[in-house]
PDB file of C-alpha atoms in Angstrom:
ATOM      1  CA  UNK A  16      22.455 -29.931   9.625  1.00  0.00           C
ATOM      2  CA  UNK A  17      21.549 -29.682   6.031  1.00  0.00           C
ATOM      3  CA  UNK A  18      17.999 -27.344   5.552  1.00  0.00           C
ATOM      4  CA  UNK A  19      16.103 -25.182   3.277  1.00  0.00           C
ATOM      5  CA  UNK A  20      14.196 -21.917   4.845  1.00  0.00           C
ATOM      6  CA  UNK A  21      11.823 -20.231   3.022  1.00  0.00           C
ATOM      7  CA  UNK A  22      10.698 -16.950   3.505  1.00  0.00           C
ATOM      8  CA  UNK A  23       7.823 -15.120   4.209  1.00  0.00           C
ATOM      9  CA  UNK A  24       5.734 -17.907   4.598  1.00  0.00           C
ATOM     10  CA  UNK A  25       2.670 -16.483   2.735  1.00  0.00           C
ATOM     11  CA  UNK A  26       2.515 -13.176   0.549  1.00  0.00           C
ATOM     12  CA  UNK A  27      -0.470 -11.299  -0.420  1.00  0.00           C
ATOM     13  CA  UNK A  28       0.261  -8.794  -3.319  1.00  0.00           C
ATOM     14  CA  UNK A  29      -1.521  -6.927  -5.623  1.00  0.00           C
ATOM     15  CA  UNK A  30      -1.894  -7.334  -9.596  1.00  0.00           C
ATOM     16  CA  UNK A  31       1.096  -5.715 -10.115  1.00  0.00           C
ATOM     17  CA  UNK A  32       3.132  -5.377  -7.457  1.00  0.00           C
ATOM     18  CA  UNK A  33       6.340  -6.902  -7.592  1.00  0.00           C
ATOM     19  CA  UNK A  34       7.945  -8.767  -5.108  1.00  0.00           C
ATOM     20  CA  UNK A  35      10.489 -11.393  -4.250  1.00  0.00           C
ATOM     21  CA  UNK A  36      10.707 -14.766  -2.631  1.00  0.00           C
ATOM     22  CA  UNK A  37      13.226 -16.008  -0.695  1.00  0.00           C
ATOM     23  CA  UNK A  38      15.160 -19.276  -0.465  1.00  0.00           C
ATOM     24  CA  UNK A  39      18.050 -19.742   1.916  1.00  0.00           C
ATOM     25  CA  UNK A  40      19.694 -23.115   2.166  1.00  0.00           C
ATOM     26  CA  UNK A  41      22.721 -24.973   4.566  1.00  0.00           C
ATOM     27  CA  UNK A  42      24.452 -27.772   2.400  1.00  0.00           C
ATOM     28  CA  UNK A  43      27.717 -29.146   2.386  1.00  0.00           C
ATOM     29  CA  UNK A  44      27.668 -29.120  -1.186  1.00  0.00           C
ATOM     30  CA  UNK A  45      25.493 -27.815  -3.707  1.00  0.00           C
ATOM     31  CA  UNK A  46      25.048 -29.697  -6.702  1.00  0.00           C
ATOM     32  CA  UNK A  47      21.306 -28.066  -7.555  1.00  0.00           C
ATOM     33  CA  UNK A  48      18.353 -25.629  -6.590  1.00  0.00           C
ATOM     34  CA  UNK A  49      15.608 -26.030  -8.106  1.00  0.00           C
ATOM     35  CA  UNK A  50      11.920 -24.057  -7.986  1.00  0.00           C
ATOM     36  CA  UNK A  51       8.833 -25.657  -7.821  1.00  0.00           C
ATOM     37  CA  UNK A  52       5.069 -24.294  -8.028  1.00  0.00           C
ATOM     38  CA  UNK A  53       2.676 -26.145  -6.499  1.00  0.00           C
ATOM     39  CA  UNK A  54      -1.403 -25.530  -7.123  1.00  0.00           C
ATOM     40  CA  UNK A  55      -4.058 -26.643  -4.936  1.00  0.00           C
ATOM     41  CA  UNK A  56      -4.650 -30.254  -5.169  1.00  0.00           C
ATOM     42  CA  UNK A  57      -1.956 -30.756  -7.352  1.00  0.00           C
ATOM     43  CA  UNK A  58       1.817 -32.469  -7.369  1.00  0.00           C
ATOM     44  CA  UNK A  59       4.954 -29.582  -7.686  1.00  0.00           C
ATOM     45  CA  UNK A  60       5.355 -28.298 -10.934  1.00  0.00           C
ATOM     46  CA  UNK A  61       9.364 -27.373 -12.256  1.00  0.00           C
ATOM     47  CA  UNK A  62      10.160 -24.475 -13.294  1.00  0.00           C
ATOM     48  CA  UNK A  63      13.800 -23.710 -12.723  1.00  0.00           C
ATOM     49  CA  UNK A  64      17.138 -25.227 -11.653  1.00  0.00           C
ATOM     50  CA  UNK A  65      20.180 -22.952 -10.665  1.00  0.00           C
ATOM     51  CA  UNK A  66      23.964 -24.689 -10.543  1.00  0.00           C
ATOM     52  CA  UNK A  67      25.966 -21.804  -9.523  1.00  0.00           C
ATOM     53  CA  UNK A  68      26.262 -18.830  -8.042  1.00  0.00           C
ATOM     54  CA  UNK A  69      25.765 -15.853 -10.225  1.00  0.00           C
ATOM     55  CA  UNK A  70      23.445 -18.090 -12.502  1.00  0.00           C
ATOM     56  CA  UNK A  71      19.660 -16.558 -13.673  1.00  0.00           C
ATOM     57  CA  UNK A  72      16.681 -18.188 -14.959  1.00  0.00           C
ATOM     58  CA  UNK A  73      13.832 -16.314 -16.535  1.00  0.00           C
ATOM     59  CA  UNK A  74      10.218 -17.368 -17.519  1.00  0.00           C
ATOM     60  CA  UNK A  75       7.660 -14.716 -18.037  1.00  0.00           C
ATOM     61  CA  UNK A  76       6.994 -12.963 -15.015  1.00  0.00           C
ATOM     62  CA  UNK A  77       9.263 -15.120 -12.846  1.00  0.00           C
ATOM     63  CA  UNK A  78      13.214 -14.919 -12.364  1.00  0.00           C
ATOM     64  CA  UNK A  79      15.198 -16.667 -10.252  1.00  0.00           C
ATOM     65  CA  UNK A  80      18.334 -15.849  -8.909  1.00  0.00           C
ATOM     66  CA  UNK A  81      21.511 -17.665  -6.661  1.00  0.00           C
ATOM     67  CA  UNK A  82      24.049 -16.902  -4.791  1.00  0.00           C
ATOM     68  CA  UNK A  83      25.898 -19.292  -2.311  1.00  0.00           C
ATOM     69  CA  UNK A  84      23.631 -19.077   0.344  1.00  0.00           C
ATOM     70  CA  UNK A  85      20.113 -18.431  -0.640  1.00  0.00           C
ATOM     71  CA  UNK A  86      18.191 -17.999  -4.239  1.00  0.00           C
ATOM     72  CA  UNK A  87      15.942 -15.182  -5.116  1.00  0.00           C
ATOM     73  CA  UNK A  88      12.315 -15.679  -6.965  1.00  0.00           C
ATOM     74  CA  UNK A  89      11.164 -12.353  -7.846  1.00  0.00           C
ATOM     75  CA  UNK A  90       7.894 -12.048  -9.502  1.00  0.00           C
ATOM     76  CA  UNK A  91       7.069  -8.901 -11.655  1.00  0.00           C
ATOM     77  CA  UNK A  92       4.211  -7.397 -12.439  1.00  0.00           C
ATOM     78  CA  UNK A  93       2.295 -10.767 -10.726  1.00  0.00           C
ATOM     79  CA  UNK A  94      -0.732 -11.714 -12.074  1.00  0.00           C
ATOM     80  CA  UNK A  95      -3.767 -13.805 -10.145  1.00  0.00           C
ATOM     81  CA  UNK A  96      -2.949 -16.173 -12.014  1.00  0.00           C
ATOM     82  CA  UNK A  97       0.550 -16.191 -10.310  1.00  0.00           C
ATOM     83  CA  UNK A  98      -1.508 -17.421  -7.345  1.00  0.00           C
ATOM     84  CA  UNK A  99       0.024 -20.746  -6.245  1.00  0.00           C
ATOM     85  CA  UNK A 100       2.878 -22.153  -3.392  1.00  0.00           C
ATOM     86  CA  UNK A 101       6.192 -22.035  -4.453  1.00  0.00           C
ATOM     87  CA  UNK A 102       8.671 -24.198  -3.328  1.00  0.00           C
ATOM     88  CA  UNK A 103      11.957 -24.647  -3.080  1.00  0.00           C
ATOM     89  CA  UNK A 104      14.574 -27.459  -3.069  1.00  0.00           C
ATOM     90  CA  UNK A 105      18.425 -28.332  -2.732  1.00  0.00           C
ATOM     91  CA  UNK A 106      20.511 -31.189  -3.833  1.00  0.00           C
ATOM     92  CA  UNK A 107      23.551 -32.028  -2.180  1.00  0.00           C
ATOM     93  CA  UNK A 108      26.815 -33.179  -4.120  1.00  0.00           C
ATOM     94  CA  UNK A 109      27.370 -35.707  -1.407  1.00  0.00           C
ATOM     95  CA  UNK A 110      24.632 -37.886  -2.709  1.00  0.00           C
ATOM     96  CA  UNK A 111      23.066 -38.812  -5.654  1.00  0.00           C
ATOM     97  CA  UNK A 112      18.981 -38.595  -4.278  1.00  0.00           C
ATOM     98  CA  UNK A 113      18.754 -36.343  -1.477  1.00  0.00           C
ATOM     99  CA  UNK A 114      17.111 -33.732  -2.361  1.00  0.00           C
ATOM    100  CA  UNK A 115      15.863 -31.077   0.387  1.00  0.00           C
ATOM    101  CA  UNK A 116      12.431 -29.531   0.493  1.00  0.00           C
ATOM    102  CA  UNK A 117      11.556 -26.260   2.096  1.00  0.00           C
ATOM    103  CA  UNK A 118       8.070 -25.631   3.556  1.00  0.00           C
ATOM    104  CA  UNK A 119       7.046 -22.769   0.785  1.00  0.00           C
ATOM    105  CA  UNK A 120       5.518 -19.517   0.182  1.00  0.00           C
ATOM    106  CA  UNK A 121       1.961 -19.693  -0.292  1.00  0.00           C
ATOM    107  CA  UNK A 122       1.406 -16.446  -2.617  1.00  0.00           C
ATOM    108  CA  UNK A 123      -1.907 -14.641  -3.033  1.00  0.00           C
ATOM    109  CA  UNK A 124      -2.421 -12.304  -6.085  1.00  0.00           C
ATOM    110  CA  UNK A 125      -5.512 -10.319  -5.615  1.00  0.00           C
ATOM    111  CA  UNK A 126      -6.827  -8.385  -8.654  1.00  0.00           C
TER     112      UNK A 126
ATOM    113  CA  UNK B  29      -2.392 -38.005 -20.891  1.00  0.00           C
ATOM    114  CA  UNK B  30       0.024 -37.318 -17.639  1.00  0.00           C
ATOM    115  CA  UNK B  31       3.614 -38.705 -17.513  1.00  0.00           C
ATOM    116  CA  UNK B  32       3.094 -39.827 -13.874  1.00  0.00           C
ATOM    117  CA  UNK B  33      -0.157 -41.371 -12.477  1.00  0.00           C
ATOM    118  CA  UNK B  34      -1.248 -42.021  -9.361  1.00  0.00           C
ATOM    119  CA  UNK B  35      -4.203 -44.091  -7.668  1.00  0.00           C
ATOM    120  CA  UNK B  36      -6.167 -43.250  -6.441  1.00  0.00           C
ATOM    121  CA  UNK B  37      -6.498 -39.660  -5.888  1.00  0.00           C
ATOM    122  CA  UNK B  38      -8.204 -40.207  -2.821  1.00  0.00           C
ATOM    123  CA  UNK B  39      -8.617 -42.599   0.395  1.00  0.00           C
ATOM    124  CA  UNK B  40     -10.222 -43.140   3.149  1.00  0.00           C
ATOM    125  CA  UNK B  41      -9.397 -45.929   5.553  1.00  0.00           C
ATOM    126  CA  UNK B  42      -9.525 -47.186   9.242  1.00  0.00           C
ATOM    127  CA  UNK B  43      -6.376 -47.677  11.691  1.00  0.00           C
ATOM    128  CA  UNK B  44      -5.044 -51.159  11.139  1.00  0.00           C
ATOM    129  CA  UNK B  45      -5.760 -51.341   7.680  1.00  0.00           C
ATOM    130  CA  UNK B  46      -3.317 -52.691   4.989  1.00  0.00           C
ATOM    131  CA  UNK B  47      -3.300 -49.759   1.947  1.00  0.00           C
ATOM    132  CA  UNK B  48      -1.258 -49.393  -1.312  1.00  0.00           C
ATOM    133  CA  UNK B  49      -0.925 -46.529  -2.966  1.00  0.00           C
ATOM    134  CA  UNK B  50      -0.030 -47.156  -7.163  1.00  0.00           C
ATOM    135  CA  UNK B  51       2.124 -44.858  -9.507  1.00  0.00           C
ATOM    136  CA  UNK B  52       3.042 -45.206 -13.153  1.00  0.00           C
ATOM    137  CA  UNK B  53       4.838 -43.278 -15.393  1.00  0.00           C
ATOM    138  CA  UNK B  54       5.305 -42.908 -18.785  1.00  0.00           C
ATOM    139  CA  UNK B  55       8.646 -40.267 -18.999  1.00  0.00           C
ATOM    140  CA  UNK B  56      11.325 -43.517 -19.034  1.00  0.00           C
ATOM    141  CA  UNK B  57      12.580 -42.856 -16.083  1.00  0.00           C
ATOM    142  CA  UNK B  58      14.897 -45.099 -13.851  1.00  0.00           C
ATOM    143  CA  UNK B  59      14.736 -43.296 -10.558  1.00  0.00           C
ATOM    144  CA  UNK B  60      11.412 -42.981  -8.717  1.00  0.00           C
ATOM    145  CA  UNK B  61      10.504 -41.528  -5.547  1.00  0.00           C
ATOM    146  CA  UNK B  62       7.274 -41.704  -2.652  1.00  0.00           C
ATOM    147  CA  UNK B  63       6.932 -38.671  -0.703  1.00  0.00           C
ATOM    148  CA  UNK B  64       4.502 -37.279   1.575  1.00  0.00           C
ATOM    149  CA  UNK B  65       3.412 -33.672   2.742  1.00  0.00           C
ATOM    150  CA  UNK B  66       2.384 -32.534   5.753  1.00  0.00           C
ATOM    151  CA  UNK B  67       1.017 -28.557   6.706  1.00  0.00           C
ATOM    152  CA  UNK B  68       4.399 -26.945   7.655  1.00  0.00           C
ATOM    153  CA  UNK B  69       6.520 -29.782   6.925  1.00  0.00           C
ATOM    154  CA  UNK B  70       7.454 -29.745   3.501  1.00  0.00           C
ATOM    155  CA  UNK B  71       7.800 -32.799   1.565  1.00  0.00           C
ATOM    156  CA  UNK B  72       9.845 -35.371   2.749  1.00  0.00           C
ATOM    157  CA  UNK B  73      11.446 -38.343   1.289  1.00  0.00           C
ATOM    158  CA  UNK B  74      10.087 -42.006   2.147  1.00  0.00           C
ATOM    159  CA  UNK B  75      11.786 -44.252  -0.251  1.00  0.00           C
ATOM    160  CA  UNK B  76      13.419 -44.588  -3.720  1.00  0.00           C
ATOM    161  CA  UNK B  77      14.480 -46.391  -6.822  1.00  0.00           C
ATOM    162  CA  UNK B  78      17.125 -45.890  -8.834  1.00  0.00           C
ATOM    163  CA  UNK B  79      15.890 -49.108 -11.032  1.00  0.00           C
ATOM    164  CA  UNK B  80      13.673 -52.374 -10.827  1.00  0.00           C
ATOM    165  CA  UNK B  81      16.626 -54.084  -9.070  1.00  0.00           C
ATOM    166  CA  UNK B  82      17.547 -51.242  -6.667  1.00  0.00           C
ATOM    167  CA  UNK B  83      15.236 -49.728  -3.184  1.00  0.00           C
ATOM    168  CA  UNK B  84      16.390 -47.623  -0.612  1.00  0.00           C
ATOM    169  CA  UNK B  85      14.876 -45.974   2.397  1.00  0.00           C
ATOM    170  CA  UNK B  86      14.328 -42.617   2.033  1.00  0.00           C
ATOM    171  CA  UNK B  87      14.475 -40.336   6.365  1.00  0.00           C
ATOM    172  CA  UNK B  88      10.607 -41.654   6.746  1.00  0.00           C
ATOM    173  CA  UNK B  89      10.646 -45.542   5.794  1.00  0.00           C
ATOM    174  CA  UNK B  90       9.190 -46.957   8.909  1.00  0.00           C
ATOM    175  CA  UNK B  91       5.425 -48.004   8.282  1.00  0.00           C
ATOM    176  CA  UNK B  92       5.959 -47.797   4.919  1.00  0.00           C
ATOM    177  CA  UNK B  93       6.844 -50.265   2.500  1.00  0.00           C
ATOM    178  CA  UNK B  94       7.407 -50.563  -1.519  1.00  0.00           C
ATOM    179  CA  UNK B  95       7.486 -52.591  -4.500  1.00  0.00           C
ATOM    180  CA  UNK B  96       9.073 -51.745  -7.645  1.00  0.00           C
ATOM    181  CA  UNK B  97       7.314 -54.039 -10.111  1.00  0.00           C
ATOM    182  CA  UNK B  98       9.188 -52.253 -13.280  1.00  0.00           C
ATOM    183  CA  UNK B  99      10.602 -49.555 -14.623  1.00  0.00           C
ATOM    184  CA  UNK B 100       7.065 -47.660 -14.919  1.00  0.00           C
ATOM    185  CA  UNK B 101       5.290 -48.606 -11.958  1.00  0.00           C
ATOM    186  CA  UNK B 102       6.445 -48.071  -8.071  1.00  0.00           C
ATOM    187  CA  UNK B 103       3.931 -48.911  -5.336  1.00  0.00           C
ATOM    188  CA  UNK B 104       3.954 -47.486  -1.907  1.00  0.00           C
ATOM    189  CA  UNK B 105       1.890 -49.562   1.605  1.00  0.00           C
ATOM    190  CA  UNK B 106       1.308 -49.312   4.788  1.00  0.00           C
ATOM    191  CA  UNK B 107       1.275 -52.291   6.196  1.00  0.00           C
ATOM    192  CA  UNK B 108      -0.910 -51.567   9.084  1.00  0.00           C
ATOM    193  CA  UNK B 109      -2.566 -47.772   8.841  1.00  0.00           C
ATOM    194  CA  UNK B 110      -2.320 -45.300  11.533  1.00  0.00           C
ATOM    195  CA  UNK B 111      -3.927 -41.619  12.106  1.00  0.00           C
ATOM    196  CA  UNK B 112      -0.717 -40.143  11.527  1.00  0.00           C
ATOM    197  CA  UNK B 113       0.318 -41.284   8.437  1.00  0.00           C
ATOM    198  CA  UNK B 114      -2.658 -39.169   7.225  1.00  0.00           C
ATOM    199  CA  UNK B 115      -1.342 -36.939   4.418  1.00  0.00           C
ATOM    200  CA  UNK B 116      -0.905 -36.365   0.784  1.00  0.00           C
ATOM    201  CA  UNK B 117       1.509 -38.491  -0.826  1.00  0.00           C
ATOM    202  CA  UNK B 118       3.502 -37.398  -4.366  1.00  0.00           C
ATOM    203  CA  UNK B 119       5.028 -40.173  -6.499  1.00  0.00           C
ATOM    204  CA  UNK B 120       7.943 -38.555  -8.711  1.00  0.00           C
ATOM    205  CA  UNK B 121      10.139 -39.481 -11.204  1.00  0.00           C
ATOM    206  CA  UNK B 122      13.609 -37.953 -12.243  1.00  0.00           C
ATOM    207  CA  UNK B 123      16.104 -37.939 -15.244  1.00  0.00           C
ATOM    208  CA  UNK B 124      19.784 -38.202 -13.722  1.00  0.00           C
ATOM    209  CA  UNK B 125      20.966 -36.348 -16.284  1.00  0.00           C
ATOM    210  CA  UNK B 126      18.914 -33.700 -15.628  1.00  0.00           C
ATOM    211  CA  UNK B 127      18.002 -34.384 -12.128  1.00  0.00           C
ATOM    212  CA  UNK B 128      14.729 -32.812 -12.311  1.00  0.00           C
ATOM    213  CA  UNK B 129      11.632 -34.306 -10.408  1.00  0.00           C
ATOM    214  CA  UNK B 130       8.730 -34.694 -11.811  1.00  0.00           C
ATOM    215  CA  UNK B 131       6.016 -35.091  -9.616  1.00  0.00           C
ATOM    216  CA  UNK B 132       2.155 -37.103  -9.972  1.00  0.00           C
ATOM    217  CA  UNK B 133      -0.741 -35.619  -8.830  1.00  0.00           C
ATOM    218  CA  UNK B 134      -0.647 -36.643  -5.365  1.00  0.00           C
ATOM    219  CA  UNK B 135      -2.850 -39.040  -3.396  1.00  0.00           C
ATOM    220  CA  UNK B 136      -4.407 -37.704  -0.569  1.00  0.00           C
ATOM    221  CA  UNK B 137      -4.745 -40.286   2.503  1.00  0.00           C
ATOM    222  CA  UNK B 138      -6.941 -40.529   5.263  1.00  0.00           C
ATOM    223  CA  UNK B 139      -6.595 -42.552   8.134  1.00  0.00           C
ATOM    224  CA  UNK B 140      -9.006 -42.591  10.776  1.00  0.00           C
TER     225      UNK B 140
END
């Protein structure tokens, strides 16, 4: 069965301290990964899509990262600002909608 | 002014009751989508549009239903409300070339 896992759930850190998300996925065929953050209140915001292993996106203090079975967000030097769930989602190659939705990580930069 | 609208931004309505929930958006987009989000869920897909001509059910469809009047506006109802269809639900649109979402600001229902 085709998921997305997202790991830790929630993640408290400290203005600062660096730290990484984590986004493992089961597809047949990927065709995209993309990053989402989502504020209180508010619809997902985009922030990156990854095609291939290997492949690295960078804006300001976020980067993510992929690999065949799971995609790195790793957050340095977070500000509370950086406060926010981030989300995670996977489109297969089999169809031309599906897109797959993990549950998030609710992250908590305290200052 | 936001590329994709939604109204409203809130409800509040009784079991049994018919409710439709609006977006519009201004990116040009073809393809729309009506999600909803649950605690510990995730969002999940409930239907979509690849054009005015073309509606498919997304893995949720049942209780729902939706109208694409044109290419900026996709409505979402429930036919007959229940408690569990209580939720926040995201309108999005996407570029195919792209296939970014891009996602309204979410209506938050309550069914009682």
């Amino acid at each position: 069965e085709d998921q997305v896992t997202q790991s830790p759930e929630a993640l408290r850190l400290q203005e600062g301290e660096s730290s990484s998300l984590n986004c493992s996925y089961t597809v047949s065929g990927l065709r995209g990964l993309f990053w989402y953050r989502q504020d209180p209140g508010k619809g997902p915001e985009f922030l990156f899509t990854l095609y291939s292993a290997g492949e690295e996106k960078e804006k300001e203090r976020l980067k993510a990262t992929l690999t065949k079975k799971e995609s790195f967000l790793h957050i340095t030097a977070p500000k509370p600002e950086d406060s926010a769930t981030y989300l995670c989602a996977v489109q297969e190659t089999s169809g031309t909608y599906k897109y797959i939705f993990g549950t998030g990580t609710r992250l908590k930069v305290l200052a | 002014d936001a590329d994709v609208t939604q109204t409203p931004r809130n409800r509040i309505t009784k079991t049994g009751k018919r409710i439709m929930l609006e977006c519009s958006q201004t990116k040009g987009h073809d393809r729309m989508y009506w999600y909803r989000q649950d605690p510990g869920l995730g969002l999940r897909l409930i239907y979509y549009s690849f054009d005015v001509k073309d509606i498919n059910k997304g893995e949720i469809s049942d209780g729902y239903s939706v109208s694409r009047q044109a290419q900026a506006k996709f409505s979402l109802s429930l036919e007959s409300a229940i408690p569990n269809q209580t939720a926040l639900y995201f309108c999005a649109t996407s570029d195919p070339r792209l296939d970014t979402q891009y996602f309204g600001p979410g209506t938050r229902l309550t069914v009682l």
